[in-house]
Amino acid sequence: MSPFDADVIVIGGGPSGVAAAIEMRKRGAGRVTLLDREPALGGATRHCSHSPFGMLEFGRVYFGAAYGRKLEREAATAGVDIRTGHSVVQLEEGGAVTVTSGRGVETLRARRILVTTGAREKPRSARLLSGDRPIGVVTTGTLQAYIAFHGLVPFRRPLIVGSELVSLSAVLSCLTHGARPVAMIEPRSHALARPPLNWFPTLVGVPFHRGTDIVDIIGRDRVEAVTIRRNGELETLACDGVLLTGQFTPESALFLQSSIGVDTGSDGPAVDQYGRARDPLHFAAGNVLRAVETGGWAYREGRAIGRSLAADIGRDPEAAQPVAVTFDDPVKLVVPNILRRAASLPAAFQDFQLRFLRRAKGRLSLELDGREVWHASGTWMPERRVLVPIPATAPQAQHVHFRFREES
Ligand SMILES: Cc1cc2nc3c(=O)[nH]c(=O)nc-3n(C[C@H](O)[C@H](O)[C@H](O)COP(=O)(O)OP(=O)(O)OC[C@H]3O[C@@H](n4cnc5c(N)ncnc54)[C@H](O)[C@@H]3O)c2cc1C
């Protein structure tokens, strides 16, 4: 009898986990078990009552909830063993996971484990926001879940904090559900979303204040006002809610609690060019690798890593020690964060994905064993994706480093 319950256990049924599971089934993986703690697949897309999702992967545009249902149908058709209402609480040594469900607690074993647990916005507690503790202070994800699953809108005149892509999704959710934001604020001197998308709040009549942060929340039971600091001056703004948007962090608790750990730059697990973690029985894909990408990106990344993983299942686990990809400040993160000498596996990543911590002007270069192989100059914006092709010789190098030279 096989000691394994599955060939691969996938933890997380968002776009990346579903795409990887389908790809592995298409490539001949026997039993692919997909676990999700929620009652349905789709991940963060389930509560998005807006489009666009699915154009590149399914050739048409879906609203978030419909896209989630499409993912579930595709996974079922591909023969994936879907188990919703299953929460993974621990990654064990040797390819086992501890799972809780309506059946109680059980341990499942597989040849490989793929973690696709996504990312979440920073809640109030993690932002260390001072003031009263009234109801009505929520993240975009929570607001959208209230709307999608309970038909509730917790405010009518919220203040929106943040200016990432998801912040625009927050504006849209408010406007289409009877709430009109009093303003949108961003501590930096510029919006984080790119133009022309970042023109959206102003175009729909929501004042957008740059260089502004929130310093106090006022209200006993409900939010009554906030104190903001705008270009150094304190002012009080009447509102009945605070919508905290963006500042995503990978949902990487399972790695943090295991011997695998997380990468200090991305806060997700370090993975090599195949999506394989430092422990070669574990792979990861999607937003758990780095916050945060779109649903379509997560789907394509999941599919590519599913292809590598399917080829790895029948092999002995990789023994080669990885080489870490290092970088200078103000680069925030690089994915893949480690490289292993080329194996006979299809690479999942063609490019390094970089993010900057802050706006910086200067020259970014890639060095392999001290020799520059790529460079580009410009003004680099925080939280925007930068792609650098992975040279074919990179996995052979002992030192892989992104250098940054600031220029005035
Ligand atoms: C508010 C909001 C609006 C967005 N709007 C858009 C948009 O308009 N267009 C777009 O393209 N993208 C949008 N996105 C982004 C998109 O939803 C994500 O990029 C995509 O869902 C990420 O896919 P993923 O597979 O990496 O993770 P997720 O979709 O986050 O899925 C992770 C899954 O893992 C499960 N899980 C986590 N931990 C465990 C555990 N321990 N055990 C079992 N299951 C677990 C979760 O339940 C979840 O189902 C939005 C995101 C948010 C939050």
Short mmCIF file of C-alpha atoms in Angstrom, two decimals, residues 3-393:
data_model
loop_
_atom_site.label_atom_id
_atom_site.label_comp_id
_atom_site.label_asym_id
_atom_site.label_seq_id
_atom_site.Cartn_x
_atom_site.Cartn_y
_atom_site.Cartn_z
CA PRO A 3 2.38 5.57 2.12
CA PHE A 4 0.99 8.60 0.27
CA ASP A 5 -2.57 9.96 0.33
CA ALA A 6 -1.86 11.93 -2.87
CA ASP A 7 0.92 12.62 -5.36
CA VAL A 8 0.58 16.34 -4.69
CA ILE A 9 -1.35 18.23 -2.03
CA VAL A 10 -2.15 21.80 -3.04
CA ILE A 11 -2.99 24.14 -0.13
CA GLY A 12 -5.18 27.02 -1.34
CA GLY A 13 -7.81 27.07 -4.08
CA GLY A 14 -7.31 30.57 -5.52
CA PRO A 15 -6.26 31.13 -9.16
CA SER A 16 -2.67 29.93 -8.64
CA GLY A 17 -3.56 26.73 -6.78
CA VAL A 18 -6.35 25.80 -9.20
CA ALA A 19 -4.19 26.50 -12.28
CA ALA A 20 -1.32 24.43 -10.88
CA ALA A 21 -3.63 21.53 -9.95
CA ILE A 22 -5.22 21.48 -13.44
CA GLU A 23 -1.81 21.67 -15.13
CA MET A 24 -0.46 18.78 -13.05
CA ARG A 25 -3.48 16.65 -13.90
CA LYS A 26 -3.06 17.46 -17.61
CA ARG A 27 0.58 16.38 -17.37
CA GLY A 28 -0.28 12.99 -15.91
CA ALA A 29 -0.05 13.54 -12.17
CA GLY A 30 -2.14 10.80 -10.55
CA ARG A 31 -3.88 12.12 -7.46
CA VAL A 32 -3.85 15.87 -6.94
CA THR A 33 -5.67 16.87 -3.74
CA LEU A 34 -6.64 20.54 -3.41
CA LEU A 35 -7.44 21.76 0.12
CA ASP A 36 -9.11 25.08 0.91
CA ARG A 37 -10.48 26.29 4.21
CA GLU A 38 -13.35 28.18 2.52
CA PRO A 39 -16.59 26.49 1.37
CA ALA A 40 -15.78 27.09 -2.34
CA LEU A 41 -12.74 27.57 -4.59
CA GLY A 42 -11.76 30.91 -6.13
CA GLY A 43 -9.70 32.49 -3.34
CA ALA A 44 -9.70 36.27 -3.14
CA THR A 45 -11.59 36.56 -6.43
CA ARG A 46 -14.77 35.11 -4.84
CA HIS A 47 -15.69 38.33 -3.08
CA CYS A 48 -14.78 40.70 -5.94
CA SER A 49 -18.13 41.86 -7.30
CA HIS A 50 -16.35 43.57 -10.18
CA SER A 51 -14.43 42.58 -13.33
CA PRO A 52 -12.00 42.11 -15.01
CA PHE A 53 -10.90 38.53 -14.43
CA GLY A 54 -10.11 35.69 -16.83
CA MET A 55 -9.45 37.37 -20.19
CA LEU A 56 -6.05 35.78 -20.87
CA GLU A 57 -6.72 32.37 -19.34
CA PHE A 58 -10.33 31.78 -20.48
CA GLY A 59 -10.72 34.25 -23.37
CA ARG A 60 -13.55 36.26 -21.80
CA VAL A 61 -14.08 38.71 -18.96
CA TYR A 62 -15.67 37.49 -15.71
CA PHE A 63 -16.78 39.21 -12.54
CA GLY A 64 -14.79 37.91 -9.55
CA ALA A 65 -17.45 35.55 -8.15
CA ALA A 66 -18.22 34.03 -11.58
CA TYR A 67 -14.47 33.61 -12.19
CA GLY A 68 -14.21 31.70 -8.88
CA ARG A 69 -17.03 29.36 -9.96
CA LYS A 70 -15.34 28.85 -13.35
CA LEU A 71 -12.10 27.86 -11.57
CA GLU A 72 -13.99 25.30 -9.49
CA ARG A 73 -15.69 23.79 -12.57
CA GLU A 74 -12.37 23.57 -14.45
CA ALA A 75 -10.67 21.86 -11.49
CA ALA A 76 -13.50 19.32 -11.17
CA THR A 77 -13.40 18.59 -14.93
CA ALA A 78 -9.63 18.01 -14.73
CA GLY A 79 -10.18 15.36 -12.04
CA VAL A 80 -8.69 17.30 -9.14
CA ASP A 81 -9.69 15.87 -5.73
CA ILE A 82 -11.29 19.03 -4.28
CA ARG A 83 -11.71 19.29 -0.51
CA THR A 84 -13.20 22.58 0.64
CA GLY A 85 -13.75 23.31 4.34
CA HIS A 86 -10.27 21.89 4.98
CA SER A 87 -7.84 24.14 6.81
CA VAL A 88 -4.15 23.22 6.90
CA VAL A 89 -2.70 24.10 10.28
CA GLN A 90 0.85 22.73 10.00
CA LEU A 91 3.44 21.69 7.43
CA GLU A 92 5.15 18.60 8.86
CA GLU A 93 8.56 17.20 7.96
CA GLY A 94 8.77 14.81 5.00
CA GLY A 95 5.79 16.01 2.96
CA ALA A 96 2.95 15.69 5.47
CA VAL A 97 0.33 18.28 6.46
CA THR A 98 -1.99 18.49 9.46
CA VAL A 99 -5.52 19.35 8.40
CA THR A 100 -8.67 20.27 10.31
CA SER A 101 -12.12 19.82 8.79
CA GLY A 102 -15.62 18.66 9.73
CA ARG A 103 -14.03 15.19 9.99
CA GLY A 104 -11.70 16.33 12.78
CA VAL A 105 -7.90 16.53 12.66
CA GLU A 106 -5.95 14.32 10.25
CA THR A 107 -2.49 14.05 8.75
CA LEU A 108 -2.17 13.70 4.98
CA ARG A 109 1.00 12.73 3.13
CA ALA A 110 2.05 13.42 -0.46
CA ARG A 111 5.14 13.18 -2.65
CA ARG A 112 5.12 16.97 -2.98
CA ILE A 113 3.30 19.84 -1.27
CA LEU A 114 2.37 23.03 -3.16
CA VAL A 115 1.44 26.06 -1.03
CA THR A 116 -0.74 28.70 -2.72
CA THR A 117 -2.27 30.48 0.28
CA GLY A 118 -2.28 33.99 -1.26
CA ALA A 119 -1.78 37.32 0.50
CA ARG A 120 -3.83 39.60 2.73
CA GLU A 121 -4.10 43.31 3.34
CA LYS A 122 -2.59 44.71 6.52
CA PRO A 123 -5.39 45.13 9.09
CA ARG A 124 -5.61 47.97 11.60
CA SER A 125 -3.73 46.07 14.34
CA ALA A 126 -0.69 45.54 12.10
CA ARG A 127 -0.68 49.22 11.04
CA LEU A 128 -0.49 50.33 14.71
CA LEU A 129 -3.24 52.92 14.14
CA SER A 130 -4.09 54.81 17.30
CA GLY A 131 -7.47 56.12 18.48
CA ASP A 132 -10.83 54.69 19.52
CA ARG A 133 -11.95 51.19 18.57
CA PRO A 134 -15.35 51.73 16.89
CA ILE A 135 -16.82 49.36 14.29
CA GLY A 136 -16.42 50.38 10.64
CA VAL A 137 -12.62 50.09 10.26
CA VAL A 138 -12.08 47.36 7.65
CA THR A 139 -9.83 46.25 4.79
CA THR A 140 -11.01 46.08 1.16
CA GLY A 141 -11.14 42.27 1.32
CA THR A 142 -13.35 42.39 4.44
CA LEU A 143 -15.65 45.02 2.91
CA GLN A 144 -16.03 42.95 -0.25
CA ALA A 145 -16.70 39.79 1.77
CA TYR A 146 -19.38 41.65 3.80
CA ILE A 147 -21.02 42.74 0.54
CA ALA A 148 -20.68 39.44 -1.35
CA PHE A 149 -21.56 36.99 1.40
CA HIS A 150 -23.80 38.99 3.80
CA GLY A 151 -25.22 41.88 1.71
CA LEU A 152 -23.81 44.35 4.27
CA VAL A 153 -22.11 47.73 3.74
CA PRO A 154 -20.70 48.89 7.10
CA PHE A 155 -20.59 52.63 6.25
CA ARG A 156 -21.88 55.34 3.92
CA ARG A 157 -19.05 57.94 3.98
CA PRO A 158 -15.74 56.16 4.56
CA LEU A 159 -12.22 57.52 4.28
CA ILE A 160 -10.07 55.36 1.98
CA VAL A 161 -6.44 54.91 3.05
CA GLY A 162 -4.00 53.91 0.28
CA SER A 163 -3.64 54.32 -3.49
CA GLU A 164 -2.72 50.88 -4.84
CA LEU A 165 -4.70 49.06 -7.53
CA VAL A 166 -6.83 47.44 -4.82
CA SER A 167 -7.65 50.94 -3.46
CA LEU A 168 -9.41 51.65 -6.77
CA SER A 169 -11.30 48.39 -6.29
CA ALA A 170 -12.33 49.80 -2.87
CA VAL A 171 -13.64 53.01 -4.48
CA LEU A 172 -15.61 50.95 -7.01
CA SER A 173 -17.09 48.68 -4.31
CA CYS A 174 -18.24 51.74 -2.33
CA LEU A 175 -19.77 53.57 -5.28
CA THR A 176 -21.64 50.52 -6.56
CA HIS A 177 -23.08 49.74 -3.10
CA GLY A 178 -24.43 53.09 -1.97
CA ALA A 179 -21.37 54.48 -0.16
CA ARG A 180 -19.55 57.66 -1.22
CA PRO A 181 -15.97 57.98 0.10
CA VAL A 182 -15.20 61.39 1.68
CA ALA A 183 -11.61 61.21 0.39
CA MET A 184 -8.75 58.91 -0.51
CA ILE A 185 -5.38 59.56 1.17
CA GLU A 186 -1.83 58.42 0.44
CA PRO A 187 1.19 59.23 2.67
CA ARG A 188 3.58 59.30 -0.29
CA SER A 189 3.82 62.25 -2.66
CA HIS A 190 2.43 60.10 -5.51
CA ALA A 191 -0.19 57.42 -6.10
CA LEU A 192 1.00 53.81 -6.07
CA ALA A 193 -1.29 52.73 -8.94
CA ARG A 194 -0.11 53.73 -12.40
CA PRO A 195 -1.71 56.43 -14.53
CA PRO A 196 -4.28 56.51 -16.05
CA LEU A 197 -5.79 54.14 -13.43
CA ASN A 198 -4.84 56.47 -10.58
CA TRP A 199 -6.98 59.24 -12.11
CA PHE A 200 -10.07 57.18 -11.31
CA PRO A 201 -10.94 58.59 -7.81
CA THR A 202 -10.76 62.19 -9.05
CA LEU A 203 -12.77 61.34 -12.18
CA VAL A 204 -15.60 59.93 -10.04
CA GLY A 205 -15.50 62.90 -7.64
CA VAL A 206 -13.56 61.43 -4.70
CA PRO A 207 -10.91 63.94 -3.52
CA PHE A 208 -7.42 62.39 -3.56
CA HIS A 209 -4.89 63.83 -1.07
CA ARG A 210 -1.23 62.87 -1.49
CA GLY A 211 1.30 63.46 1.33
CA THR A 212 -1.46 62.69 3.84
CA ASP A 213 -1.68 60.09 6.57
CA ILE A 214 -4.15 59.10 9.24
CA VAL A 215 -3.14 59.81 12.85
CA ASP A 216 -6.30 59.19 14.91
CA ILE A 217 -9.70 57.48 14.66
CA ILE A 218 -12.51 59.13 16.64
CA GLY A 219 -15.80 57.49 17.72
CA ARG A 220 -17.06 55.31 20.58
CA ASP A 221 -19.46 52.89 18.85
CA ARG A 222 -19.19 53.99 15.24
CA VAL A 223 -16.51 56.00 13.45
CA GLU A 224 -17.41 59.71 13.67
CA ALA A 225 -14.26 61.35 12.32
CA VAL A 226 -10.55 60.91 11.72
CA THR A 227 -7.60 63.18 12.30
CA ILE A 228 -5.32 63.35 9.27
CA ARG A 229 -1.94 65.00 8.78
CA ARG A 230 -1.92 66.72 5.41
CA ASN A 231 1.37 68.24 4.31
CA GLY A 232 2.35 68.54 7.99
CA GLU A 233 -0.94 70.17 9.16
CA LEU A 234 -3.46 68.30 11.36
CA GLU A 235 -7.13 68.43 10.37
CA THR A 236 -10.33 66.61 11.34
CA LEU A 237 -12.41 64.93 8.67
CA ALA A 238 -15.95 63.76 9.40
CA CYS A 239 -16.63 60.21 8.14
CA ASP A 240 -18.39 57.05 9.32
CA GLY A 241 -15.80 54.44 8.40
CA VAL A 242 -12.17 53.84 7.49
CA LEU A 243 -11.25 51.58 4.59
CA LEU A 244 -7.66 50.35 4.90
CA THR A 245 -6.52 49.27 1.46
CA GLY A 246 -3.44 47.43 0.22
CA GLN A 247 -0.14 46.96 2.07
CA PHE A 248 -0.47 43.25 1.26
CA THR A 249 1.65 40.63 3.00
CA PRO A 250 1.96 37.00 1.93
CA GLU A 251 -0.20 34.55 3.89
CA SER A 252 2.92 32.61 4.85
CA ALA A 253 2.11 31.48 8.41
CA LEU A 254 2.54 27.82 7.42
CA PHE A 255 6.14 28.47 6.32
CA LEU A 256 6.90 30.68 9.33
CA GLN A 257 5.81 27.91 11.69
CA SER A 258 7.85 25.28 9.84
CA SER A 259 11.59 24.77 9.51
CA ILE A 260 11.42 26.29 5.98
CA GLY A 261 10.82 29.89 7.13
CA VAL A 262 10.35 32.94 4.92
CA ASP A 263 12.56 35.29 2.92
CA THR A 264 13.24 38.60 4.67
CA GLY A 265 12.59 40.64 1.53
CA SER A 266 9.37 39.13 0.20
CA ASP A 267 8.01 37.77 3.52
CA GLY A 268 7.04 34.67 1.53
CA PRO A 269 8.95 31.39 1.14
CA ALA A 270 12.14 31.61 -0.93
CA VAL A 271 11.69 29.62 -4.16
CA ASP A 272 14.05 28.67 -6.98
CA GLN A 273 13.45 29.01 -10.73
CA TYR A 274 11.09 25.99 -10.57
CA GLY A 275 8.97 27.36 -7.72
CA ARG A 276 10.65 24.92 -5.31
CA ALA A 277 11.36 26.00 -1.72
CA ARG A 278 14.53 25.44 0.31
CA ASP A 279 12.99 22.12 1.39
CA PRO A 280 12.70 20.43 -2.03
CA LEU A 281 9.47 18.58 -1.17
CA HIS A 282 7.69 21.94 -0.99
CA PHE A 283 6.74 24.30 -3.80
CA ALA A 284 4.87 27.63 -3.69
CA ALA A 285 3.08 29.83 -6.24
CA GLY A 286 0.91 32.93 -6.50
CA ASN A 287 0.67 35.80 -4.06
CA VAL A 288 2.22 33.85 -1.18
CA LEU A 289 5.52 34.39 -3.04
CA ARG A 290 5.26 38.17 -3.00
CA ALA A 291 2.52 40.68 -2.52
CA VAL A 292 0.73 41.36 -4.72
CA GLU A 293 -0.17 40.48 -8.31
CA THR A 294 -3.43 40.26 -10.29
CA GLY A 295 -5.62 37.18 -10.54
CA GLY A 296 -4.44 36.53 -14.10
CA TRP A 297 -0.78 36.73 -13.07
CA ALA A 298 -1.41 34.32 -10.18
CA TYR A 299 -3.13 31.90 -12.60
CA ARG A 300 -0.27 31.94 -15.13
CA GLU A 301 2.35 31.60 -12.41
CA GLY A 302 0.45 28.67 -10.90
CA ARG A 303 0.26 26.96 -14.28
CA ALA A 304 4.01 27.40 -14.92
CA ILE A 305 4.93 26.07 -11.47
CA GLY A 306 2.45 23.20 -11.90
CA ARG A 307 4.35 22.24 -15.08
CA SER A 308 7.71 22.15 -13.22
CA LEU A 309 6.18 20.31 -10.29
CA ALA A 310 4.55 17.65 -12.49
CA ALA A 311 8.00 16.89 -13.96
CA ASP A 312 9.54 16.71 -10.47
CA ILE A 313 7.07 14.26 -8.87
CA GLY A 314 8.70 11.06 -10.10
CA ARG A 315 12.27 12.18 -9.30
CA ASP A 316 14.29 11.91 -6.12
CA PRO A 317 13.98 15.18 -4.20
CA GLU A 318 16.62 17.69 -5.38
CA ALA A 319 19.71 17.55 -3.17
CA ALA A 320 21.67 20.55 -4.58
CA GLN A 321 22.08 23.48 -2.17
CA PRO A 322 20.58 26.66 -3.62
CA VAL A 323 22.41 29.96 -4.16
CA ALA A 324 20.63 33.01 -2.68
CA VAL A 325 19.87 35.96 -4.96
CA THR A 326 21.03 39.06 -3.05
CA PHE A 327 20.28 42.75 -3.67
CA ASP A 328 21.12 46.28 -2.56
CA ASP A 329 18.76 48.71 -0.85
CA PRO A 330 16.28 50.10 -2.04
CA VAL A 331 15.35 46.88 -3.82
CA LYS A 332 12.73 45.29 -1.56
CA LEU A 333 12.50 41.77 -2.93
CA VAL A 334 13.50 39.45 -5.78
CA VAL A 335 11.58 36.32 -6.89
CA PRO A 336 12.89 33.70 -7.53
CA ASN A 337 14.91 34.37 -4.38
CA ILE A 338 17.22 31.35 -4.79
CA LEU A 339 18.63 29.45 -7.79
CA ARG A 340 19.61 25.83 -8.19
CA ARG A 341 21.89 24.43 -10.86
CA ALA A 342 19.88 23.66 -13.98
CA ALA A 343 18.03 20.34 -13.66
CA SER A 344 16.12 18.60 -16.42
CA LEU A 345 12.96 20.40 -15.37
CA PRO A 346 11.08 23.08 -17.29
CA ALA A 347 11.82 26.41 -15.56
CA ALA A 348 8.73 28.13 -14.20
CA PHE A 349 10.27 31.63 -14.12
CA GLN A 350 11.77 33.26 -17.20
CA ASP A 351 12.32 36.55 -15.33
CA PHE A 352 13.40 37.78 -11.94
CA GLN A 353 10.55 39.82 -10.43
CA LEU A 354 11.74 42.79 -8.39
CA ARG A 355 10.04 45.44 -6.29
CA PHE A 356 11.47 48.65 -4.87
CA LEU A 357 10.88 49.87 -1.31
CA ARG A 358 10.71 53.52 -2.29
CA ARG A 359 10.91 55.79 -5.31
CA ALA A 360 14.56 55.76 -6.43
CA LYS A 361 16.49 57.17 -9.37
CA GLY A 362 19.53 55.23 -10.46
CA ARG A 363 21.18 52.33 -12.21
CA LEU A 364 20.06 48.76 -11.50
CA SER A 365 22.38 45.97 -12.62
CA LEU A 366 22.62 42.20 -12.34
CA GLU A 367 25.98 40.61 -11.55
CA LEU A 368 26.86 36.94 -11.86
CA ASP A 369 30.05 36.10 -9.92
CA GLY A 370 30.96 39.81 -9.97
CA ARG A 371 30.46 40.24 -13.74
CA GLU A 372 27.71 42.59 -14.91
CA VAL A 373 25.32 40.85 -17.33
CA TRP A 374 22.38 43.29 -17.42
CA HIS A 375 21.65 46.88 -16.47
CA ALA A 376 19.04 49.62 -16.82
CA SER A 377 18.74 53.19 -15.54
CA GLY A 378 15.67 55.14 -14.61
CA THR A 379 13.30 56.19 -11.88
CA TRP A 380 11.98 53.12 -10.08
CA MET A 381 8.63 53.33 -8.32
CA PRO A 382 7.69 51.44 -5.13
CA GLU A 383 5.44 48.38 -5.38
CA ARG A 384 5.60 48.27 -9.20
CA ARG A 385 6.72 45.06 -10.82
CA VAL A 386 10.17 45.13 -12.49
CA LEU A 387 11.09 42.16 -14.70
CA VAL A 388 14.69 41.19 -15.48
CA PRO A 389 15.29 38.15 -17.78
CA ILE A 390 17.07 35.29 -15.97
CA PRO A 391 20.27 34.63 -17.97
CA ALA A 392 20.74 30.97 -18.99
CA THR A 393 24.05 30.93 -17.09
#
